[in-house]
Amino acid sequence: MARKRRAEATRHGWIKVTDRNGVSSTGRACRRYEITPAGIEVLKTAKTEAEWKAERERAS
């Protein structure tokens, strides 16, 4: 699920690849990402888990 969400965030311009010099916990090469200014703006308006839960309960 994380790969799909990462791809979605990249597509929306919320994160971008910083470099490809990272090393994973298993010692393999990996990309490193950073949040963009657009991503920071989205985070400011994002709902918390409690807000999502309350919305689901109201809808039920």
Coordinates of C-alpha atoms in Angstrom, one line a residue:
M1 CA 0.0 0.0 0.0
A2 CA 2.9 2.4 0.7
R3 CA 4.2 2.2 -2.8
K4 CA 0.8 3.1 -4.3
R5 CA 0.5 6.1 -1.9
R6 CA 4.0 7.2 -2.6
A7 CA 3.4 7.1 -6.3
E8 CA 0.1 9.0 -5.8
A9 CA 1.9 11.7 -3.7
T10 CA 4.7 12.0 -6.3
R11 CA 2.1 12.3 -9.1
H12 CA 0.3 15.1 -7.2
G13 CA 3.7 16.9 -6.6
W14 CA 3.5 16.5 -2.8
I15 CA 6.9 14.7 -2.6
K16 CA 9.9 14.4 -5.0
V17 CA 12.9 12.2 -5.3
T18 CA 15.9 13.9 -3.6
D19 CA 18.5 11.4 -4.7
R20 CA 19.1 7.7 -5.4
N21 CA 22.0 7.3 -2.9
G22 CA 20.0 6.0 0.0
V23 CA 20.5 2.6 1.6
S24 CA 17.6 0.6 3.1
S25 CA 17.6 -1.2 6.4
T26 CA 18.5 -4.4 4.5
G27 CA 21.5 -2.7 2.9
R28 CA 19.9 -2.3 -0.6
A29 CA 20.0 0.9 -2.7
C30 CA 16.9 3.0 -2.5
R31 CA 15.6 6.5 -3.4
R32 CA 15.2 9.2 -0.8
Y33 CA 12.2 11.5 -1.0
E34 CA 11.4 15.0 0.4
I35 CA 8.2 16.8 0.9
T36 CA 7.6 19.8 -1.4
P37 CA 6.0 23.1 -0.5
A38 CA 2.7 21.8 -2.1
G39 CA 2.9 18.8 0.2
I40 CA 3.3 21.0 3.2
E41 CA 0.2 22.9 2.3
V42 CA -1.8 19.6 1.9
L43 CA -0.6 18.5 5.3
K44 CA -1.9 21.7 6.9
T45 CA -5.4 20.9 5.6
A46 CA -5.3 17.1 6.1
K47 CA -7.8 15.4 8.4
T48 CA -6.6 13.7 11.5
E49 CA -7.4 10.0 12.3
A50 CA -9.9 11.3 14.9
E51 CA -11.6 13.5 12.3
W52 CA -11.9 10.6 9.8
K53 CA -13.3 8.3 12.6
A54 CA -15.9 11.0 13.6
E55 CA -16.9 11.5 10.0
R56 CA -17.4 7.7 9.5
E57 CA -19.5 7.5 12.7
R58 CA -21.7 10.4 11.5
A59 CA -22.3 8.6 8.2
S60 CA -23.3 5.4 9.8

